[in-house]
Coordinates of C-alpha atoms in Angstrom, one line a residue:
Chain A
X1 CA 23.6 32.2 -18.3
X2 CA 23.4 32.2 -14.5
X3 CA 26.8 30.6 -13.7
X4 CA 26.3 27.5 -16.0
X5 CA 27.9 27.4 -19.8
X6 CA 26.1 25.7 -22.3
X7 CA 29.1 23.0 -22.2
X8 CA 28.7 22.6 -18.5
X9 CA 25.1 22.0 -18.8
X10 CA 25.3 19.4 -21.5
X11 CA 28.0 17.6 -19.1
X12 CA 25.3 17.1 -16.8
X13 CA 24.0 14.7 -18.9
X14 CA 26.2 11.4 -19.5
X15 CA 24.9 8.1 -21.3
X16 CA 24.2 6.1 -18.2
X17 CA 24.0 8.7 -15.7
X18 CA 23.0 12.8 -14.7
X19 CA 24.1 15.1 -12.2
X20 CA 22.0 15.4 -9.1
X21 CA 22.3 19.8 -9.6
X22 CA 19.5 19.4 -12.2
X23 CA 17.0 18.7 -9.6
X24 CA 18.0 20.6 -6.9
X25 CA 19.5 23.9 -8.5
X26 CA 17.4 26.6 -8.6
X27 CA 19.3 28.2 -11.2
X28 CA 19.3 25.5 -13.2
X29 CA 15.5 25.4 -12.9
X30 CA 15.3 29.1 -14.3
X31 CA 17.5 27.8 -17.0
X32 CA 14.7 25.0 -17.7
X33 CA 12.1 27.8 -18.0
X34 CA 13.9 29.5 -20.6
X35 CA 15.4 27.0 -22.8
X36 CA 13.0 24.1 -22.4
X37 CA 9.3 25.5 -21.3
X38 CA 9.6 28.8 -23.5
X39 CA 11.2 27.1 -26.5
X40 CA 8.9 23.8 -27.2
X41 CA 5.2 22.8 -27.5
X42 CA 3.5 22.6 -24.3
X43 CA -0.1 21.0 -23.7
X44 CA -2.8 23.6 -22.8
X45 CA -6.0 22.0 -22.7
X46 CA -8.7 19.8 -24.4
X47 CA -10.8 21.6 -27.0
X48 CA -13.7 19.8 -24.8
X49 CA -13.1 22.2 -22.2
X50 CA -14.2 25.0 -24.1
X51 CA -17.2 23.7 -26.3
X52 CA -18.7 27.2 -26.7
X53 CA -17.8 30.5 -28.0
X54 CA -17.5 32.6 -25.0
X55 CA -16.0 29.5 -22.7
X56 CA -12.8 29.7 -21.2
X57 CA -10.5 27.7 -19.0
X58 CA -7.5 29.5 -17.3
X59 CA -4.5 27.3 -16.5
X60 CA -0.4 27.7 -16.4
X61 CA 2.4 27.5 -18.7
X62 CA 6.1 28.0 -17.5
X63 CA 4.7 29.4 -14.4
X64 CA 2.4 32.2 -16.2
X65 CA -1.2 32.3 -16.1
X66 CA -2.8 31.5 -19.6
X67 CA -6.7 31.2 -21.2
X68 CA -7.6 28.9 -23.3
X69 CA -10.4 30.2 -25.1
X70 CA -13.2 30.1 -27.7
X71 CA -14.0 33.0 -30.3
X72 CA -16.6 32.8 -32.3
X73 CA -14.7 33.5 -35.6
X74 CA -11.3 32.6 -34.9
X75 CA -11.9 29.6 -32.8
X76 CA -9.6 28.3 -30.1
X77 CA -7.5 30.9 -28.7
X78 CA -4.8 30.8 -26.2
X79 CA -4.0 34.0 -24.1
X80 CA -1.8 35.2 -21.5
X81 CA -3.8 36.0 -18.8
X82 CA -3.2 39.4 -18.4
X83 CA -4.6 42.8 -18.9
X84 CA -3.4 45.3 -21.4
X85 CA -3.3 48.0 -19.5
X86 CA -1.9 47.9 -16.4
X87 CA -1.3 44.0 -16.0
X88 CA -3.5 42.5 -13.7
X89 CA -4.9 38.6 -14.2
X90 CA -8.1 39.3 -16.0
X91 CA -9.7 36.0 -15.6
X92 CA -9.7 34.8 -11.9
X93 CA -12.0 31.6 -12.2
X94 CA -11.1 28.3 -13.5
X95 CA -13.8 28.1 -15.9
X96 CA -16.5 30.2 -17.6
X97 CA -18.4 32.0 -20.1
X98 CA -18.2 35.6 -21.2
X99 CA -18.7 37.3 -24.2
X100 CA -15.9 39.7 -23.2
X101 CA -13.4 39.4 -20.4
X102 CA -13.4 42.4 -18.4
X103 CA -10.6 43.4 -16.3
X104 CA -11.6 44.1 -12.2
X105 CA -9.3 46.7 -11.7
X106 CA -10.0 50.0 -14.4
X107 CA -12.9 47.7 -16.2
X108 CA -11.2 47.5 -19.4
X109 CA -12.8 44.4 -21.8
X110 CA -11.2 41.9 -24.1
X111 CA -13.0 39.7 -26.8
X112 CA -12.1 35.7 -26.2
X113 CA -9.5 36.2 -28.9
X114 CA -7.7 38.9 -26.9
X115 CA -8.8 41.8 -28.7
X116 CA -9.6 45.0 -27.0
X117 CA -13.0 45.4 -26.9
X118 CA -13.9 48.3 -24.3
X119 CA -12.0 50.8 -22.4
X120 CA -13.6 53.1 -20.2
X121 CA -13.5 56.9 -20.6
X122 CA -11.7 55.6 -23.8
X123 CA -11.3 59.7 -25.3
X124 CA -8.2 60.5 -22.4
X125 CA -6.2 57.8 -24.1
X126 CA -4.2 58.3 -27.3
X127 CA -5.7 56.1 -29.7
X128 CA -2.1 54.6 -31.1
X129 CA -1.3 52.3 -28.2
X130 CA -5.1 51.2 -28.0
X131 CA -4.7 49.8 -31.7
X132 CA -1.6 47.6 -30.7
X133 CA -2.8 44.1 -30.3
X134 CA -0.2 43.8 -27.6
X135 CA -2.1 46.1 -25.3
X136 CA -5.3 43.7 -25.6
X137 CA -5.2 40.3 -24.1
X138 CA -1.7 38.8 -26.4
X139 CA -1.8 35.8 -27.7
X140 CA 0.5 32.7 -27.2
X141 CA 3.0 33.2 -30.5
X142 CA 2.0 29.5 -31.8
X143 CA -0.8 27.6 -31.4
X144 CA -1.6 24.2 -32.9
X145 CA -4.4 21.5 -32.0
X146 CA -4.0 17.9 -32.5
X147 CA -7.4 15.5 -32.4
X148 CA -8.6 18.1 -29.7
X149 CA -5.8 18.6 -27.8
X150 CA -3.9 21.9 -27.8
X151 CA -0.6 22.9 -27.6
X152 CA 1.0 26.4 -27.7
X153 CA 4.7 27.6 -27.4
X154 CA 6.1 30.8 -26.9
X155 CA 8.6 30.4 -29.4
X156 CA 7.6 31.9 -32.9
X157 CA 10.2 29.9 -34.7
X158 CA 8.9 26.5 -33.3
X159 CA 8.9 23.7 -35.5
X160 CA 5.3 22.3 -36.6
X161 CA 3.5 20.3 -33.5
X162 CA 3.4 17.4 -35.7
X163 CA 7.3 17.4 -36.1
X164 CA 7.8 17.6 -32.6
X165 CA 5.3 14.9 -31.4
X166 CA 6.9 12.6 -34.2
X167 CA 5.9 8.9 -33.0
X168 CA 4.4 10.1 -29.9
X169 CA 1.7 11.5 -31.6
X170 CA 0.0 7.9 -31.7
X171 CA -0.6 8.2 -27.8
X172 CA -3.1 10.7 -28.6
X173 CA -4.7 8.5 -32.0
X174 CA -4.7 5.5 -29.8
X175 CA -6.9 7.4 -26.8
X176 CA -9.0 9.0 -29.6
X177 CA -9.8 6.0 -31.6
X178 CA -10.8 4.4 -28.6
X179 CA -14.2 6.4 -28.9
X180 CA -16.5 5.3 -31.5
X181 CA -17.0 9.1 -32.7
X182 CA -13.2 8.9 -32.6
X183 CA -13.4 11.9 -30.2
X184 CA -12.7 12.1 -26.2
X185 CA -13.8 14.8 -23.8
X186 CA -12.4 15.9 -20.8
X187 CA -15.5 16.6 -19.2
X188 CA -15.0 14.9 -15.6
X189 CA -12.7 17.5 -13.6
X190 CA -9.6 16.5 -12.5
X191 CA -7.3 15.1 -9.7
X192 CA -5.1 17.6 -8.5
X193 CA -1.8 16.6 -6.4
X194 CA 1.3 18.3 -5.6
X195 CA 4.4 17.1 -3.8
X196 CA 7.9 18.7 -2.5
X197 CA 10.3 17.7 -5.4
X198 CA 11.1 18.7 -9.2
X199 CA 9.1 18.3 -12.2
X200 CA 11.6 15.6 -13.6
X201 CA 11.2 13.2 -10.9
X202 CA 7.4 12.6 -11.9
X203 CA 8.3 12.7 -15.6
X204 CA 10.8 9.8 -14.9
X205 CA 8.7 8.2 -13.3
X206 CA 5.9 7.8 -16.0
X207 CA 8.8 6.0 -17.8
X208 CA 9.6 4.0 -14.9
X209 CA 8.1 -0.2 -14.5
X210 CA 11.0 -0.7 -12.4
X211 CA 9.8 0.6 -9.5
X212 CA 6.5 -1.0 -8.5
X213 CA 7.7 -4.0 -7.2
X214 CA 9.4 -2.0 -4.0
X215 CA 7.4 1.1 -4.0
X216 CA 4.3 -0.3 -4.5
X217 CA 4.4 -3.1 -2.5
X218 CA 1.5 -2.3 -0.4
X219 CA -0.7 -2.1 -3.3
X220 CA -0.2 -6.1 -3.3
X221 CA -2.7 -8.1 -1.4
X222 CA -2.0 -11.4 0.7
X223 CA -2.9 -13.5 -2.5
X224 CA -0.3 -11.6 -4.6
X225 CA -2.5 -10.2 -6.8
X226 CA -2.8 -6.4 -7.1
X227 CA -6.2 -4.3 -6.6
X228 CA -8.6 -4.6 -9.0
X229 CA -7.3 -1.3 -11.5
X230 CA -10.2 -1.7 -14.6
X231 CA -13.6 -2.5 -15.3
X232 CA -15.0 -5.9 -16.7
X233 CA -14.3 -9.3 -16.0
X234 CA -10.8 -9.6 -17.8
X235 CA -7.9 -7.7 -17.6
X236 CA -8.8 -6.4 -14.1
X237 CA -6.8 -7.3 -10.8
X238 CA -3.9 -9.3 -11.8
X239 CA -1.2 -11.5 -10.6
X240 CA 1.9 -9.2 -9.3
X241 CA 4.5 -11.6 -9.4
X242 CA 5.6 -14.0 -12.5
X243 CA 6.7 -17.3 -11.5
X244 CA 9.9 -16.7 -11.5
X245 CA 9.5 -14.1 -8.7
X246 CA 10.1 -11.1 -10.7
X247 CA 7.3 -8.5 -10.7
X248 CA 5.4 -8.7 -13.7
X249 CA 5.5 -5.1 -14.5
X250 CA 9.4 -5.4 -14.5
X251 CA 9.2 -7.4 -17.2
X252 CA 7.3 -5.2 -19.4
X253 CA 9.2 -2.9 -21.8
X254 CA 9.8 0.7 -22.3
X255 CA 10.6 3.1 -25.2
X256 CA 12.2 6.3 -26.0
X257 CA 10.6 8.2 -28.8
X258 CA 13.0 10.7 -30.9
X259 CA 15.3 11.4 -28.0
X260 CA 13.0 13.0 -26.0
X261 CA 9.4 11.3 -25.4
X262 CA 8.8 7.9 -23.7
X263 CA 5.8 4.9 -23.7
X264 CA 5.6 2.3 -21.5
X265 CA 4.2 -1.0 -22.8
X266 CA 1.2 -2.5 -21.4
X267 CA 0.8 -4.4 -18.2
X268 CA -2.3 -6.5 -19.4
X269 CA -2.2 -8.9 -22.3
X270 CA -5.7 -9.4 -22.6
X271 CA -8.5 -7.2 -23.8
X272 CA -10.9 -6.2 -21.3
X273 CA -14.1 -8.1 -21.4
X274 CA -17.2 -9.0 -19.5
X275 CA -20.0 -6.6 -18.3
X276 CA -20.5 -3.4 -20.0
X277 CA -17.6 -3.4 -22.1
X278 CA -19.0 -6.0 -24.3
X279 CA -21.8 -3.5 -25.4
X280 CA -19.1 -1.2 -25.7
X281 CA -17.0 -3.5 -28.3
X282 CA -20.3 -4.3 -30.4
X283 CA -20.4 -0.4 -30.9
X284 CA -16.5 -0.2 -32.1
X285 CA -17.1 -3.1 -34.3
X286 CA -19.9 -1.4 -35.9
X287 CA -18.1 1.7 -36.5
X288 CA -14.4 0.2 -37.1
X289 CA -14.9 -3.1 -37.6
X290 CA -13.5 -6.3 -36.3
X291 CA -9.8 -6.3 -37.4
X292 CA -9.6 -2.7 -36.6
X293 CA -11.7 -2.9 -33.6
X294 CA -9.0 -5.5 -32.5
X295 CA -6.3 -3.3 -33.1
X296 CA -7.9 -0.6 -31.3
X297 CA -8.3 -2.6 -28.1
X298 CA -5.3 -4.3 -27.7
X299 CA -3.3 -3.4 -24.6
X300 CA -0.6 -1.9 -26.6
X301 CA 0.5 0.7 -23.9
X302 CA 0.5 1.6 -20.5
X303 CA 1.4 5.2 -21.5
X304 CA 2.6 8.1 -23.7
X305 CA 4.4 10.9 -22.3
X306 CA 5.2 13.7 -24.0
X307 CA 8.1 16.1 -23.3
X308 CA 8.3 17.8 -20.9
X309 CA 5.2 18.1 -19.3
X310 CA 2.2 15.8 -20.5
X311 CA 1.2 12.2 -20.4
X312 CA -1.4 10.2 -21.9
X313 CA -2.6 7.4 -19.7
X314 CA -4.1 4.7 -22.4
X315 CA -4.5 2.3 -19.2
X316 CA -6.4 4.5 -17.2
X317 CA -7.8 6.6 -20.2
X318 CA -6.6 9.8 -18.9
X319 CA -4.5 12.9 -19.7
X320 CA -1.7 14.0 -17.0
X321 CA -0.4 17.4 -16.9
X322 CA 3.1 18.2 -14.9
X323 CA 3.5 21.8 -14.1
X324 CA 6.9 23.1 -12.5
X325 CA 6.2 25.6 -10.2
X326 CA 9.8 25.7 -8.2
X327 CA 12.9 23.8 -8.7
X328 CA 11.7 21.4 -5.4
X329 CA 7.8 22.0 -5.9
X330 CA 5.5 20.5 -8.8
X331 CA 1.7 20.3 -9.2
X332 CA 0.2 17.7 -11.4
X333 CA -3.0 17.3 -12.6
X334 CA -4.9 13.8 -13.8
X335 CA -8.0 14.1 -16.0
X336 CA -10.1 11.2 -17.0
X337 CA -11.3 11.2 -20.6
X338 CA -14.8 10.4 -21.5
X339 CA -15.3 8.4 -24.8
X340 CA -17.8 10.1 -27.0
X341 CA -20.4 7.8 -28.5
X342 CA -19.5 5.0 -25.9
X343 CA -22.0 3.7 -23.1
X344 CA -22.0 6.2 -20.7
X345 CA -21.3 3.1 -18.3
X346 CA -17.8 2.3 -19.8
X347 CA -17.0 6.2 -19.1
X348 CA -18.3 5.9 -15.8
X349 CA -15.8 3.1 -15.4
X350 CA -13.1 5.4 -16.4
X351 CA -14.3 8.0 -14.2
X352 CA -14.5 5.4 -11.5
X353 CA -11.1 3.7 -11.4
X354 CA -8.9 7.1 -11.9
X355 CA -10.0 7.8 -8.4
X356 CA -8.5 4.4 -7.1
X357 CA -5.3 4.8 -9.2
X358 CA -4.5 8.5 -9.6
X359 CA -6.2 10.4 -6.8
X360 CA -4.2 12.4 -4.2
X361 CA -5.7 9.9 -2.0
X362 CA -5.0 6.6 -4.3
X363 CA -3.4 3.5 -3.7
X364 CA -0.5 4.4 -6.3
X365 CA 0.0 7.9 -6.3
X366 CA 0.5 8.4 -2.9
X367 CA 3.5 6.1 -2.6
X368 CA 4.8 7.8 -5.9
X369 CA 4.8 11.1 -4.3
X370 CA 6.8 9.9 -1.2
X371 CA 9.3 8.7 -3.5
X372 CA 9.6 12.0 -5.2
X373 CA 9.9 13.6 -1.7
X374 CA 12.2 11.4 -0.6
X375 CA 14.6 11.7 -4.1
X376 CA 14.3 15.7 -3.5
X377 CA 15.8 15.1 0.2
X378 CA 18.5 12.8 -1.0
X379 CA 20.0 14.3 -3.8
X380 CA 20.7 17.6 -1.6
X381 CA 23.4 15.0 -0.2
X382 CA 26.9 15.4 -1.5
X383 CA 28.3 12.4 -1.1
X384 CA 27.8 11.3 -4.9
X385 CA 27.1 13.8 -7.5
X386 CA 25.5 11.4 -10.0
X387 CA 22.1 9.9 -10.6
X388 CA 22.2 6.3 -12.1
X389 CA 20.0 6.1 -15.2
X390 CA 21.6 2.8 -16.9
X391 CA 19.0 0.1 -16.6
X392 CA 19.3 -1.5 -20.1
X393 CA 21.6 0.7 -21.3
X394 CA 23.1 -1.2 -24.9
X395 CA 20.2 -3.7 -25.0
X396 CA 17.7 -1.5 -27.0
X397 CA 16.3 -2.3 -29.7
X398 CA 15.9 -0.1 -32.9
X399 CA 12.4 -0.1 -34.4
X400 CA 12.3 2.3 -36.5
X401 CA 11.6 6.1 -36.6
X402 CA 13.4 7.2 -34.0
X403 CA 11.8 4.4 -31.4
X404 CA 13.9 2.3 -29.5
X405 CA 12.4 -0.2 -27.5
X406 CA 14.0 -1.2 -24.0
X407 CA 12.8 -4.9 -22.6
X408 CA 12.5 -5.7 -19.1
X409 CA 11.7 -2.3 -17.4
X410 CA 14.5 -0.7 -19.2
X411 CA 15.5 2.8 -18.5
X412 CA 15.4 3.8 -21.8
X413 CA 12.6 6.4 -21.5
X414 CA 14.3 8.4 -18.8
X415 CA 17.1 8.6 -21.0
X416 CA 15.1 9.6 -23.9
X417 CA 14.0 12.6 -21.6
X418 CA 17.6 13.4 -20.5
X419 CA 18.5 13.7 -24.1
X420 CA 16.1 16.0 -24.8
X421 CA 17.0 18.0 -21.6
X422 CA 20.6 18.4 -22.8
X423 CA 20.1 19.2 -26.3
X424 CA 17.4 22.1 -25.5
X425 CA 19.7 22.9 -22.3
X426 CA 23.3 22.8 -23.9
X427 CA 22.1 24.8 -26.9
Chain B
X1 CA -51.8 11.6 26.5
X2 CA -52.4 15.5 25.4
X3 CA -50.8 16.4 21.9
X4 CA -48.2 18.5 23.7
X5 CA -47.0 15.5 25.7
X6 CA -47.3 13.4 23.3
X7 CA -44.7 16.0 21.1
X8 CA -42.5 16.1 24.3
X9 CA -42.1 12.4 24.1
X10 CA -41.2 12.4 20.6
X11 CA -38.7 15.5 21.0
X12 CA -37.3 13.4 24.4
X13 CA -37.0 10.2 22.3
X14 CA -35.2 12.2 19.4
X15 CA -33.1 13.9 21.9
X16 CA -31.9 10.3 23.3
X17 CA -31.7 8.6 19.5
X18 CA -29.2 12.1 18.4
X19 CA -27.0 11.7 21.6
X20 CA -26.4 7.9 20.6
X21 CA -25.7 9.1 17.0
X22 CA -23.3 11.6 18.0
X23 CA -21.6 9.2 20.5
X24 CA -21.6 6.7 17.5
X25 CA -19.8 9.4 14.9
X26 CA -17.0 10.1 17.8
X27 CA -16.6 6.5 18.0
X28 CA -15.8 6.3 14.7
X29 CA -13.7 9.1 14.7
X30 CA -11.7 7.9 17.8
X31 CA -11.2 4.3 15.7
X32 CA -9.7 6.4 12.8
X33 CA -7.4 8.6 15.5
X34 CA -6.4 5.4 16.9
X35 CA -5.6 3.6 13.6
X36 CA -8.4 0.8 14.2
X37 CA -8.6 0.7 10.6
X38 CA -10.2 -3.2 10.5
X39 CA -12.6 -2.2 13.4
X40 CA -13.4 1.4 11.6
X41 CA -14.3 -0.7 8.4
X42 CA -16.4 -2.8 10.3
X43 CA -18.6 0.0 11.3
X44 CA -19.8 0.1 7.3
X45 CA -22.4 -1.7 6.0
X46 CA -21.7 -4.5 3.1
X47 CA -23.4 -2.3 0.5
X48 CA -21.5 1.2 1.9
X49 CA -20.0 3.9 0.2
X50 CA -17.4 6.2 1.7
X51 CA -17.2 9.2 -0.6
X52 CA -15.2 12.3 -0.7
X53 CA -16.2 14.3 -3.5
X54 CA -13.5 16.4 -5.3
X55 CA -15.9 19.6 -6.5
X56 CA -18.2 21.7 -3.9
X57 CA -22.1 20.6 -4.4
X58 CA -20.7 17.4 -6.6
X59 CA -24.3 15.6 -7.4
X60 CA -22.8 12.3 -8.1
X61 CA -19.6 10.3 -8.7
X62 CA -20.2 9.7 -12.4
X63 CA -19.8 13.3 -13.9
X64 CA -16.7 14.5 -11.9
X65 CA -13.7 12.7 -10.5
X66 CA -13.8 12.1 -6.3
X67 CA -10.9 11.8 -3.8
X68 CA -12.7 9.1 -2.2
X69 CA -15.0 6.5 -4.0
X70 CA -14.8 3.5 -2.2
X71 CA -17.4 0.7 -2.0
X72 CA -17.0 -1.8 0.9
X73 CA -14.4 -3.9 -1.3
X74 CA -11.9 -0.7 -2.0
X75 CA -12.7 0.3 1.4
X76 CA -11.1 -3.0 2.7
X77 CA -8.5 -3.1 -0.3
X78 CA -7.5 0.6 1.5
X79 CA -7.4 -0.5 4.7
X80 CA -5.5 -3.8 3.9
X81 CA -2.9 -1.2 2.5
X82 CA -3.1 1.2 5.4
X83 CA -2.0 -2.0 7.4
X84 CA 0.4 -3.2 5.2
X85 CA 4.3 -2.8 6.5
X86 CA 5.6 -1.6 3.6
X87 CA 3.0 1.4 2.9
X88 CA 6.3 3.8 2.7
X89 CA 4.2 7.1 2.6
X90 CA 3.1 5.9 6.4
X91 CA 6.6 5.2 7.6
X92 CA 6.3 7.0 9.4
X93 CA 2.8 7.2 10.7
X94 CA 0.4 9.9 10.8
X95 CA -0.7 10.9 13.7
X96 CA -4.3 12.5 13.5
X97 CA -7.1 14.3 15.8
X98 CA -10.3 14.2 14.4
X99 CA -12.8 16.9 16.5
X100 CA -16.9 16.7 15.5
X101 CA -19.3 19.2 16.2
X102 CA -22.9 20.6 15.4
X103 CA -24.1 17.0 15.3
X104 CA -27.8 17.0 14.1
X105 CA -30.5 14.3 13.0
X106 CA -31.4 16.2 9.4
X107 CA -34.0 13.3 8.3
X108 CA -35.3 10.1 9.2
X109 CA -35.8 8.0 5.8
X110 CA -38.8 5.8 5.2
X111 CA -36.3 2.9 5.2
X112 CA -35.7 4.2 8.7
X113 CA -32.0 5.6 7.9
X114 CA -30.7 8.6 10.2
X115 CA -29.6 11.2 8.2
X116 CA -26.8 12.8 10.4
X117 CA -24.9 16.0 9.4
X118 CA -22.0 17.4 11.3
X119 CA -18.8 19.6 10.9
X120 CA -15.4 18.4 11.6
X121 CA -11.7 19.6 11.7
X122 CA -8.9 17.2 11.6
X123 CA -5.3 18.0 12.3
X124 CA -2.6 15.5 10.5
X125 CA 0.8 15.3 11.6
X126 CA 3.7 13.0 10.0
X127 CA 7.0 13.5 11.3
X128 CA 9.4 15.5 8.6
X129 CA 6.1 17.1 7.0
X130 CA 4.3 20.6 7.7
X131 CA 1.1 19.7 9.9
X132 CA -2.0 19.8 8.1
X133 CA -5.5 20.9 8.8
X134 CA -8.5 19.9 7.0
X135 CA -12.2 20.8 7.5
X136 CA -15.7 20.4 6.4
X137 CA -18.8 18.9 6.7
X138 CA -19.5 15.2 7.1
X139 CA -23.1 13.5 6.3
X140 CA -23.7 10.3 7.5
X141 CA -26.6 8.0 6.6
X142 CA -26.9 5.1 9.1
X143 CA -28.8 2.4 9.7
X144 CA -29.8 0.1 12.3
X145 CA -28.5 -3.7 11.5
X146 CA -28.3 -6.6 14.3
X147 CA -28.8 -4.1 17.3
X148 CA -26.2 -2.1 16.0
X149 CA -25.5 1.1 13.8
X150 CA -23.8 0.9 11.0
X151 CA -23.0 3.2 8.1
X152 CA -24.5 3.0 5.0
X153 CA -23.1 6.2 3.6
X154 CA -20.7 8.8 4.7
X155 CA -19.7 11.6 2.7
X156 CA -17.1 14.1 3.6
X157 CA -17.4 17.8 1.9
X158 CA -14.0 19.6 2.7
X159 CA -13.6 23.3 2.3
X160 CA -10.7 22.9 -0.2
X161 CA -12.2 19.6 -2.2
X162 CA -11.4 21.2 -5.4
X163 CA -7.8 22.3 -4.7
X164 CA -4.6 20.5 -5.0
X165 CA -3.5 18.2 -2.0
X166 CA -0.4 16.6 -0.8
X167 CA -0.7 12.7 -0.7
X168 CA -3.9 12.0 1.2
X169 CA -3.5 8.4 3.2
X170 CA -6.2 9.3 6.0
X171 CA -10.0 8.7 5.7
X172 CA -11.1 12.0 7.2

């Protein structure tokens, strides 16, 4: 395909390095769309975006416009956003509610499950194609939901969602369990940013505990503490450097899961406390009991990243979506999550602190974007073809169920992502 | 004094006041253009908020994310970072110009704060990056404190506030 054999693609991922072409070659990007993004499960959106029948939310999967919709009988659907007649994109606003979705071009209309509802001057068409579902708004071949998180696949033969997520499903559980009702809502909109770089640069950054000391140096104040990034008295601003001079974050471990997903361990060793947090905790204890509450609120992870395009930010109680647009252009969304049944003030704080950490104007994200753009520029150079991903290689600890823990900001998470890339691209 | 003369006097003092407020807004823009961030921060009251909503007609900071929602403490951290020698996304730094127009005094609150509305365009240039243009409306709530004007709330409504952004480092 497009100048690369499967063997050549496989060879681009070595145990400790990857070839720079996987970030820079437009031909490889096209193969990725085919062999990765049209073969695996992709996160589409959360059910809370479409709570009522007729609700719709428009987004993109693998560069294609799609709609997450709510049909009164069929429930949650994922449709291609394309008129079954001449192909115009039907829904042109991001969110809305409608009994039928009407195409602006010739007025064809479709029910929220994609079925053809109306055709102006219908008798002039032969009836046979109008009865064919492909001339409605076609549905994605596979759609599954886990605790409100809707995933879809272009591949009718894709494995079940929970088999794909495997151990990484815990990221969704750990987020949803923080709600006393066990439910979250993506009801506060999202941060949107983009950068001139490959999508994998963002994905790898989500498993990177090594970069903050250098990359985020400007977030450390003269007192050696990083800005306060969470509410409450405890677990807020924190000493950035350990007594031995290493960044605390770089002493944190990372996990690779099932040769595809990744997870960063938490930077914080204390449960949050003080302020609204104590009221919230009391509600949690009433719902789950003390022992289970302590387990849920334990700072276990910073993040859980699902290959290839989504991330649960446990530290910021948010969901991130990575959307490849071109080999050197990527859009990202960060959606703070409101915890159903928790005091409003807790969810307000979550929304507020994500502004500081993940907005396009945030203290953290802006330097990460600078790093992604400089990588994209540097990787065009022809002096060295290989990108080193060797940190902590051989020091991984097998925790069972396909989970490997790499201490001290190991690059085990990036290696897991690259293994998934190699297996899908080399197939 | 006749009623008409009285009204004329009030109008006259408002015009003087509006001119003073307009100069103050231009002074703020000048401090940002010249990257005098500490002095810029000092224009704000201790209970100030600097707010850039991420949704048109956004009513509050709770129901929706914001591009900036800074209290004075967060503004100071932001400025500290802008002044930091290792802020990579400002190496090299941006060069900006902010142009303000259509300044009007919209309201005077019972606490004696002036609500001033204006329109602006900001051009940002950074070597190696495409030129960027931002535009929108400013709403300043301005109070008199110790004989000088200070900003209690600045709200910036960008025309593209709900779109995707490249990195934003400069306050608008």
